[in-house]
Coordinates of C-alpha atoms and ligand atoms in Angstrom, one line a residue:
X43 CA 13.0 -1.3 18.8
X44 CA 15.6 -3.4 17.0
X45 CA 14.5 -4.7 13.7
X46 CA 17.8 -6.4 13.1
X47 CA 16.5 -9.2 15.4
X48 CA 13.8 -10.0 12.8
X49 CA 14.3 -12.3 9.8
X50 CA 14.2 -10.3 6.5
X51 CA 14.8 -10.9 2.8
X52 CA 15.7 -8.0 0.5
X53 CA 13.9 -7.2 -2.7
X54 CA 15.1 -3.6 -3.2
X55 CA 18.6 -2.3 -3.4
X56 CA 19.2 0.7 -1.3
X57 CA 16.4 3.2 -0.3
X58 CA 13.6 4.8 -2.3
X59 CA 13.9 8.5 -3.2
X60 CA 12.3 11.2 -1.1
X61 CA 11.4 13.9 -3.7
X62 CA 10.1 17.5 -3.5
X63 CA 7.2 18.1 -5.8
X64 CA 7.7 21.7 -6.9
X65 CA 5.2 21.9 -9.8
X66 CA 2.5 20.0 -7.9
X67 CA 3.0 22.2 -4.8
X68 CA 2.7 25.4 -7.0
X69 CA -0.6 24.3 -8.6
X70 CA -2.2 23.5 -5.2
X71 CA -0.8 26.7 -3.6
X72 CA -0.8 25.1 -0.2
X73 CA 1.9 23.4 1.9
X74 CA 5.1 22.1 0.4
X75 CA 4.6 18.6 -0.8
X76 CA 7.2 15.8 -0.7
X77 CA 6.8 12.3 -1.9
X78 CA 8.3 9.0 -0.7
X79 CA 8.7 7.1 -3.9
X80 CA 7.7 3.6 -2.8
X81 CA 6.3 3.1 -6.3
X82 CA 10.0 2.5 -7.1
X83 CA 10.5 -0.5 -4.9
X84 CA 11.7 -3.8 -6.3
X85 CA 9.5 -6.5 -7.8
X86 CA 7.3 -6.2 -10.9
X87 CA 6.1 -2.6 -10.7
X88 CA 7.0 -2.5 -7.1
X89 CA 4.9 -0.9 -4.3
X90 CA 4.2 -1.2 -0.6
X91 CA 3.7 -5.0 -0.7
X92 CA 7.4 -5.4 -1.6
X93 CA 8.4 -4.0 1.8
X94 CA 5.9 -6.2 3.7
X95 CA 7.0 -9.3 1.7
X96 CA 10.6 -8.9 2.8
X97 CA 9.5 -9.9 6.3
X98 CA 6.7 -12.3 5.4
X99 CA 8.7 -14.3 2.9
X100 CA 11.6 -14.6 5.5
X101 CA 9.0 -16.1 7.8
X102 CA 7.8 -18.5 5.2
X103 CA 11.4 -19.6 4.5
X104 CA 12.0 -20.1 8.3
X105 CA 8.9 -22.4 8.4
X106 CA 10.3 -24.5 5.5
X107 CA 7.7 -23.5 3.0
X108 CA 8.0 -24.3 -0.7
X109 CA 4.6 -22.9 -1.9
X110 CA 2.8 -19.7 -1.2
X111 CA -1.0 -19.2 -1.2
X112 CA -2.5 -15.7 -1.1
X113 CA -5.6 -13.7 -1.9
X114 CA -6.5 -10.4 -3.5
X115 CA -8.8 -8.6 -5.9
X116 CA -8.3 -8.9 -9.7
X117 CA -6.1 -5.7 -9.8
X118 CA -4.2 -6.9 -6.7
X119 CA -0.7 -5.5 -6.5
X120 CA -0.2 -7.7 -3.4
X121 CA -0.8 -10.9 -5.5
X122 CA 1.5 -9.8 -8.3
X123 CA 4.3 -8.8 -5.9
X124 CA 3.9 -11.9 -3.8
X125 CA 4.2 -14.0 -7.0
X126 CA 7.4 -12.0 -8.0
X127 CA 8.9 -12.7 -4.5
X128 CA 7.9 -16.4 -4.8
X129 CA 9.7 -16.5 -8.1
X130 CA 12.8 -15.1 -6.5
X131 CA 12.7 -17.6 -3.7
X132 CA 12.0 -20.5 -6.1
X133 CA 8.6 -21.2 -4.6
X134 CA 5.3 -22.0 -6.2
X135 CA 2.5 -19.5 -5.9
X136 CA -1.3 -19.9 -5.9
X137 CA -4.1 -17.2 -5.8
X138 CA -7.6 -17.0 -4.6
X139 CA -9.0 -13.9 -6.5
X140 CA -12.0 -12.2 -4.8
X141 CA -14.4 -10.5 -7.1
X142 CA -15.2 -7.5 -4.8
X143 CA -17.0 -6.1 -7.8
X144 CA -19.2 -8.8 -9.4
X145 CA -17.7 -10.4 -12.6
X146 CA -14.5 -8.3 -12.3
X147 CA -12.2 -11.2 -12.8
X148 CA -11.7 -11.9 -16.5
X149 CA -9.6 -14.9 -17.4
X150 CA -8.3 -13.2 -20.6
X151 CA -7.8 -9.7 -19.0
X152 CA -4.7 -7.7 -19.8
X153 CA -2.7 -5.6 -17.3
X154 CA -2.3 -7.3 -13.9
X155 CA -3.8 -10.6 -15.0
X156 CA -1.4 -10.8 -17.9
X157 CA 1.4 -10.3 -15.5
X158 CA 0.1 -13.1 -13.2
X159 CA 0.5 -15.5 -16.2
X160 CA 3.8 -14.1 -17.4
X161 CA 5.3 -14.6 -13.9
X162 CA 4.0 -18.1 -13.9
X163 CA 1.2 -18.4 -11.3
X164 CA 0.4 -22.0 -10.5
X165 CA -3.3 -21.6 -10.1
X166 CA -6.0 -18.9 -9.9
X167 CA -9.4 -19.5 -8.4
X168 CA -11.9 -16.7 -8.7
X169 CA -14.5 -16.5 -5.9
X170 CA -17.5 -14.2 -5.3
X171 CA -17.5 -11.4 -2.7
X172 CA -18.3 -12.5 0.8
X173 CA -16.5 -15.9 0.4
X174 CA -14.6 -17.1 3.5
X175 CA -11.2 -16.4 2.0
X176 CA -9.2 -18.0 4.8
X177 CA -11.2 -21.2 4.5
X178 CA -10.6 -21.2 0.7
X179 CA -6.9 -20.8 1.3
X180 CA -6.8 -23.5 4.0
X181 CA -8.7 -25.9 1.8
X182 CA -6.1 -25.4 -1.0
X183 CA -3.3 -25.8 1.5
X184 CA -4.8 -29.2 2.6
X185 CA -5.0 -30.2 -1.0
X186 CA -1.3 -29.2 -1.7
X187 CA -0.1 -30.9 1.4
X188 CA -1.6 -34.2 0.1
X189 CA 0.6 -33.7 -2.9
X190 CA 3.7 -33.4 -0.7
X191 CA 4.0 -29.6 -0.8
X192 CA 4.7 -27.3 2.1
X193 CA 2.3 -24.4 1.7
X194 CA 2.4 -21.1 3.6
X195 CA -0.6 -18.8 3.6
X196 CA -0.2 -15.0 3.4
X197 CA -3.3 -13.0 4.3
X198 CA -4.7 -10.3 2.1
X199 CA -2.3 -7.4 1.6
X200 CA 0.2 -9.2 3.8
X201 CA -1.3 -7.1 6.5
X202 CA -0.5 -9.0 9.7
X203 CA 2.0 -8.3 12.4
X204 CA 4.8 -9.6 10.3
X205 CA 4.0 -7.7 7.1
X206 CA 3.5 -4.5 8.9
X207 CA 7.2 -4.6 9.9
X208 CA 8.0 -3.5 6.3
X209 CA 6.6 -0.1 7.2
X210 CA 8.1 0.1 10.6
X211 CA 11.4 -0.2 8.7
X212 CA 10.2 2.4 6.2
X213 CA 9.9 4.9 9.1
X214 CA 13.5 4.3 10.0
X215 CA 14.5 4.9 6.4
X216 CA 12.4 8.1 6.1
X217 CA 13.8 9.5 9.4
X218 CA 17.3 8.9 8.3
X219 CA 16.5 10.7 4.9
X220 CA 15.0 13.6 6.8
X221 CA 18.0 13.9 9.0
X222 CA 20.3 13.7 6.0
X223 CA 18.4 16.5 4.1
X224 CA 17.9 18.5 7.3
X225 CA 14.1 18.5 6.5
X226 CA 11.3 19.0 8.9
X227 CA 8.1 17.2 8.0
X228 CA 4.8 18.2 9.7
X229 CA 2.5 15.4 8.5
X230 CA 2.8 12.1 6.6
X231 CA -0.2 11.0 4.4
X232 CA -0.6 7.3 3.9
X233 CA -3.2 4.8 2.5
X234 CA -5.3 2.9 4.9
X235 CA -6.5 -0.3 3.2
X236 CA -5.9 -3.7 4.6
X237 CA -4.0 -1.7 7.3
X238 CA -0.5 -3.0 7.2
X239 CA 1.0 0.1 5.8
X240 CA -0.8 2.5 8.1
X241 CA -0.1 0.3 11.1
X242 CA 3.6 -0.1 10.3
X243 CA 4.0 3.7 9.8
X244 CA 2.2 4.4 13.1
X245 CA 4.0 1.8 15.2
X246 CA 7.4 2.8 13.6
X247 CA 6.8 6.5 14.3
X248 CA 6.0 5.7 18.0
X249 CA 9.0 3.4 18.0
X250 CA 11.5 6.1 16.9
X251 CA 9.6 8.8 18.9
X252 CA 9.5 10.9 15.7
X253 CA 6.3 12.8 16.6
X254 CA 5.1 13.2 13.0
X255 CA 1.3 12.7 12.8
X256 CA 0.3 9.9 10.4
X257 CA -2.8 10.7 8.4
X258 CA -4.5 7.6 6.9
X259 CA -6.8 8.0 3.9
X260 CA -9.3 5.1 3.7
X261 CA -10.0 3.3 0.4
X262 CA -12.5 0.6 1.4
X263 CA -13.9 0.6 5.0
X264 CA -15.8 3.2 7.0
X265 CA -13.9 5.2 9.5
X266 CA -15.0 3.5 12.8
X267 CA -14.2 0.0 11.5
X268 CA -10.9 1.0 9.9
X269 CA -9.8 3.0 13.0
X270 CA -10.5 0.0 15.2
X271 CA -8.6 -2.4 12.9
X272 CA -5.6 -0.1 12.7
X273 CA -5.5 0.4 16.5
X274 CA -5.7 -3.3 17.3
X275 CA -2.9 -4.4 14.9
X276 CA -0.7 -1.4 15.9
X277 CA -1.0 -2.6 19.5
X278 CA 0.1 -6.1 18.5
X279 CA 3.1 -4.8 16.4
X280 CA 4.2 -2.5 19.2
X281 CA 4.0 -5.3 21.7
X282 CA 6.0 -7.6 19.4
X283 CA 8.7 -5.0 19.1
X284 CA 8.7 -3.9 22.7
X285 CA 7.8 -0.3 21.9
X286 CA 7.0 1.3 25.2
X287 CA 5.6 4.7 24.0
X288 CA 1.8 4.5 24.7
X289 CA -0.5 4.3 21.7
X290 CA -3.3 6.9 22.1
X291 CA -6.7 6.5 20.3
X292 CA -6.1 10.0 18.9
X293 CA -2.9 8.7 17.1
X294 CA -5.1 6.7 14.7
X295 CA -6.3 9.2 12.1
X296 CA -8.6 7.9 9.3
X297 CA -10.5 9.8 6.7
X298 CA -13.2 7.9 4.9
X299 CA -14.6 10.8 2.8
X300 CA -12.6 9.8 -0.4
X301 CA -13.7 6.2 -0.9
X302 CA -16.7 7.2 -3.2
X303 CA -19.1 4.3 -3.9
X304 CA -16.7 1.7 -2.8
X305 CA -13.4 -0.1 -3.1
X306 CA -11.8 0.3 -6.6
X307 CA -14.8 2.2 -8.0
X308 CA -13.7 5.5 -9.6
X309 CA -14.3 8.9 -8.2
X310 CA -13.9 12.4 -9.9
X311 CA -11.3 13.3 -7.2
X312 CA -9.3 10.2 -8.0
X313 CA -9.3 11.0 -11.8
X314 CA -8.3 14.6 -11.0
X315 CA -5.4 13.4 -8.8
X316 CA -4.1 10.9 -11.3
X317 CA -4.2 13.5 -14.1
X318 CA -2.7 16.3 -12.0
X319 CA 0.3 14.2 -10.9
X320 CA 0.9 12.8 -14.4
X321 CA 0.7 16.3 -15.9
X322 CA 2.7 18.3 -13.3
X323 CA 5.3 15.8 -12.2
X324 CA 5.3 12.9 -14.7
X325 CA 4.5 10.5 -11.9
X326 CA 1.8 7.7 -12.2
X327 CA -0.7 7.1 -9.4
X328 CA -3.2 4.3 -9.5
X329 CA -7.0 4.3 -9.6
X330 CA -7.7 2.0 -6.6
X331 CA -5.4 3.3 -3.9
X332 CA -2.9 6.2 -4.5
X333 CA -5.3 8.2 -6.7
X334 CA -7.9 8.2 -3.9
X335 CA -5.3 8.8 -1.3
X336 CA -4.0 11.8 -3.2
X337 CA -7.6 13.0 -3.8
X338 CA -7.8 12.9 0.0
X339 CA -4.6 15.0 0.5
X340 CA -5.8 17.5 -2.1
X341 CA -9.1 17.7 -0.3
X342 CA -7.4 18.4 3.0
X343 CA -5.2 21.1 1.4
X344 CA -8.3 22.8 -0.2
X345 CA -10.1 22.7 3.2
X346 CA -7.1 24.4 4.8
X347 CA -6.3 21.5 7.1
X348 CA -2.6 22.3 6.6
X349 CA -0.7 25.6 7.1
X350 CA 0.9 27.1 4.0
X351 CA 4.3 26.8 5.8
X352 CA 3.8 23.1 6.5
X353 CA 5.8 20.4 4.8
X354 CA 3.7 17.3 4.0
X355 CA 5.1 13.9 2.9
X356 CA 2.9 11.7 0.7
X357 CA 3.7 8.0 0.8
X358 CA 3.4 6.8 -2.8
X359 CA 2.6 3.1 -2.5
X360 CA 2.7 2.1 -6.2
X361 CA 0.0 0.3 -8.2
X362 CA 0.4 1.8 -11.6
X363 CA -0.4 -1.5 -13.5
X364 CA -4.1 -1.0 -12.5
X365 CA -4.2 2.2 -14.6
X366 CA -4.4 0.1 -17.8
X367 CA -7.7 -1.4 -16.7
X368 CA -9.1 2.1 -16.3
X369 CA -7.8 3.8 -19.5
X370 CA -11.2 5.0 -20.8
X371 CA -12.4 6.3 -17.4
X372 CA -9.1 8.2 -16.8
X373 CA -9.2 9.9 -20.2
X374 CA -12.9 10.4 -20.6
X375 CA -12.9 13.9 -19.1
X376 CA -10.2 16.5 -18.3
X377 CA -10.2 17.5 -14.6
X378 CA -6.8 19.0 -14.9
X379 CA -5.1 20.6 -17.8
X380 CA -1.7 22.3 -17.6
X381 CA -2.1 26.2 -17.5
Ligands
PLP1480 C1 -2.3 -2.6 -1.0 C2 -2.0 -1.2 -1.5 C3 -2.3 -0.1 -0.7 C4 -2.9 -0.3 0.7 O1 -2.0 -0.7 1.7 P1 -2.5 -1.5 2.9 O2 -1.3 -1.9 3.7 O3 -3.2 -2.7 2.4 O4 -3.4 -0.7 3.7 C5 -2.0 1.1 -1.1 N1 -1.5 1.3 -2.3 C6 -1.3 0.3 -3.2 C7 -0.7 0.6 -4.5 C8 -1.5 -1.0 -2.8 O5 -1.3 -2.0 -3.6

């Protein structure tokens, strides 16, 4: 595997920290928890999409694009970070916003939506759940081409074989940090949403022969569908990179027990996780992704999935701007108060 052969832009200086969470570990009384701080990546409140975009935007530039079209939910970190990258590259950026929860896009909303406008999005079109999003983006691309633009479509979450390379490269970054710190990690816990992150981590781990299991915590789709989606894209990425270690079905680990009623809908476990991290480590999680993923890791610790002597690395993928759209829900009830 030689990522230097692939075109890449850089949106973060250096590497993100890999921190030991002493207080959080103590409260849970389980394995020792470490965190890869990808919430500190570049871009506006950076997160995992920043890594994927380094490869996807490089591809857009290679194709001669001057305009980006992408898609996401109202709280989409992917849309915000794509826009930030487009700004950097002097490109226009247009969004199709999918209301996965009915009427969830508000023209005048604060938080993420405010940031879309501040960063100078060219257009936002809200569509109802179930709309053919690729067809919407293609129709817009046709329109823009007539105006002489050169549009490039980025799929939801930048989760294709190109975007996933961001997390293949993250594995190399993590392995070098572990070597540097002389640290043995037994498991890595990652989000499994539009799949690019999970896929990149899995393909990368097989590519470096690192032998650390990657545990995916689902946030939207049921286990069977998610497992299949992760498996298929991982195969493609491994093939692109010429990784010869075989991918076993058992390498794809997905838990769907922490989704609750659906994508972006709050759960008590999410609220507890958000409060616990904020009140033990001063670190912000988000309600849609990392809060649920952390609820998953807490659940696994409480059900004794890990040994006490294990070292577990949690991949923090960012997303804190969404917190401001959930203020009342997060503070309504205390699930964790400092002893
Ligand atoms: C998009 C996103 C995820 C999920 O990553 P995928 O690659 O889509 O599976 C996790 N956390 C945050 C904060 C995100 O924005």
